[in-house]
Amino acid sequence: MSEERGVYELRLGLYASQEEAEKIKERVAALLCPDPDHAPPCPVPWSMLLLSEDHLDEPDAYAELVEQAKIEGRPRP
């Protein structure tokens, strides 16, 4: 495995309300940085962005997720 570093993007689609998505975002941030008050720098620099469906570059990127939620009977947020 190469030791060369670069930028990677990890995508996670959620079928949730905005409130639920914000809570999950906070939990993921806590996984990446369990001590937000630590002295810089982070061992692995990171950033996070939460986008609503209206702002996706590919509007149908999570069509299967929406279909799964419909099948499972979860109401649309």
Short mmCIF file of C-alpha atoms in Angstrom, two decimals:
data_model
loop_
_atom_site.label_atom_id
_atom_site.label_comp_id
_atom_site.label_asym_id
_atom_site.label_seq_id
_atom_site.Cartn_x
_atom_site.Cartn_y
_atom_site.Cartn_z
CA MET A 1 0.00 0.00 0.00
CA SER A 2 1.37 3.41 -0.96
CA GLU A 3 2.23 5.97 1.71
CA GLU A 4 1.51 8.83 -0.70
CA ARG A 5 -1.31 11.04 0.54
CA GLY A 6 -4.00 12.78 -1.46
CA VAL A 7 -7.58 13.91 -1.15
CA TYR A 8 -10.28 11.24 -1.06
CA GLU A 9 -14.02 11.75 -0.91
CA LEU A 10 -16.22 9.40 1.06
CA ARG A 11 -19.88 9.73 0.08
CA LEU A 12 -22.74 8.75 2.32
CA GLY A 13 -26.35 9.07 1.25
CA LEU A 14 -28.99 9.41 3.96
CA TYR A 15 -32.75 9.28 3.71
CA ALA A 16 -33.50 11.48 6.68
CA SER A 17 -34.95 14.75 7.85
CA GLN A 18 -32.59 17.71 8.05
CA GLU A 19 -32.52 17.35 11.84
CA GLU A 20 -31.62 13.65 11.59
CA ALA A 21 -28.93 14.40 8.99
CA GLU A 22 -27.40 17.10 11.20
CA LYS A 23 -27.25 14.69 14.15
CA ILE A 24 -25.57 12.04 12.02
CA LYS A 25 -23.11 14.64 10.71
CA GLU A 26 -22.19 15.50 14.31
CA ARG A 27 -21.65 11.81 15.11
CA VAL A 28 -19.39 11.32 12.08
CA ALA A 29 -17.40 14.43 13.05
CA ALA A 30 -16.94 12.95 16.53
CA LEU A 31 -15.60 9.74 14.96
CA LEU A 32 -13.09 11.69 12.88
CA CYS A 33 -12.04 13.97 15.72
CA PRO A 34 -13.01 12.64 19.17
CA ASP A 35 -11.31 15.60 20.90
CA PRO A 36 -12.36 18.78 19.04
CA ASP A 37 -10.32 20.89 21.49
CA HIS A 38 -6.99 19.20 20.72
CA ALA A 39 -3.97 21.20 19.63
CA PRO A 40 -3.62 21.34 15.84
CA PRO A 41 -2.94 19.76 13.47
CA CYS A 42 -5.29 16.80 13.15
CA PRO A 43 -3.43 13.56 12.36
CA VAL A 44 -5.68 13.19 9.32
CA PRO A 45 -6.96 16.56 8.07
CA TRP A 46 -10.61 16.41 7.06
CA SER A 47 -13.62 18.53 6.22
CA MET A 48 -17.29 17.72 5.89
CA LEU A 49 -20.18 19.16 3.92
CA LEU A 50 -23.88 18.36 4.28
CA LEU A 51 -25.92 18.89 1.11
CA SER A 52 -29.64 18.52 0.61
CA GLU A 53 -31.02 16.62 -2.36
CA ASP A 54 -31.66 19.93 -4.15
CA HIS A 55 -27.93 20.73 -4.20
CA LEU A 56 -26.50 17.43 -5.44
CA ASP A 57 -24.39 17.47 -8.62
CA GLU A 58 -26.15 14.27 -9.67
CA PRO A 59 -29.82 14.52 -8.63
CA ASP A 60 -30.41 10.79 -9.24
CA ALA A 61 -27.27 9.65 -7.41
CA TYR A 62 -29.34 8.16 -4.59
CA ALA A 63 -32.38 6.96 -6.54
CA GLU A 64 -31.93 3.44 -5.14
CA LEU A 65 -31.90 4.82 -1.60
CA VAL A 66 -35.18 6.68 -2.20
CA GLU A 67 -36.69 3.53 -3.72
CA GLN A 68 -35.53 1.47 -0.73
CA ALA A 69 -37.16 3.95 1.66
CA LYS A 70 -40.42 3.77 -0.34
CA ILE A 71 -40.41 -0.03 -0.22
CA GLU A 72 -39.77 0.02 3.51
CA GLY A 73 -42.65 2.44 3.96
CA ARG A 74 -40.64 5.28 5.44
CA PRO A 75 -42.35 8.63 4.81
CA ARG A 76 -40.37 11.21 2.86
CA PRO A 77 -38.78 13.82 5.17
#
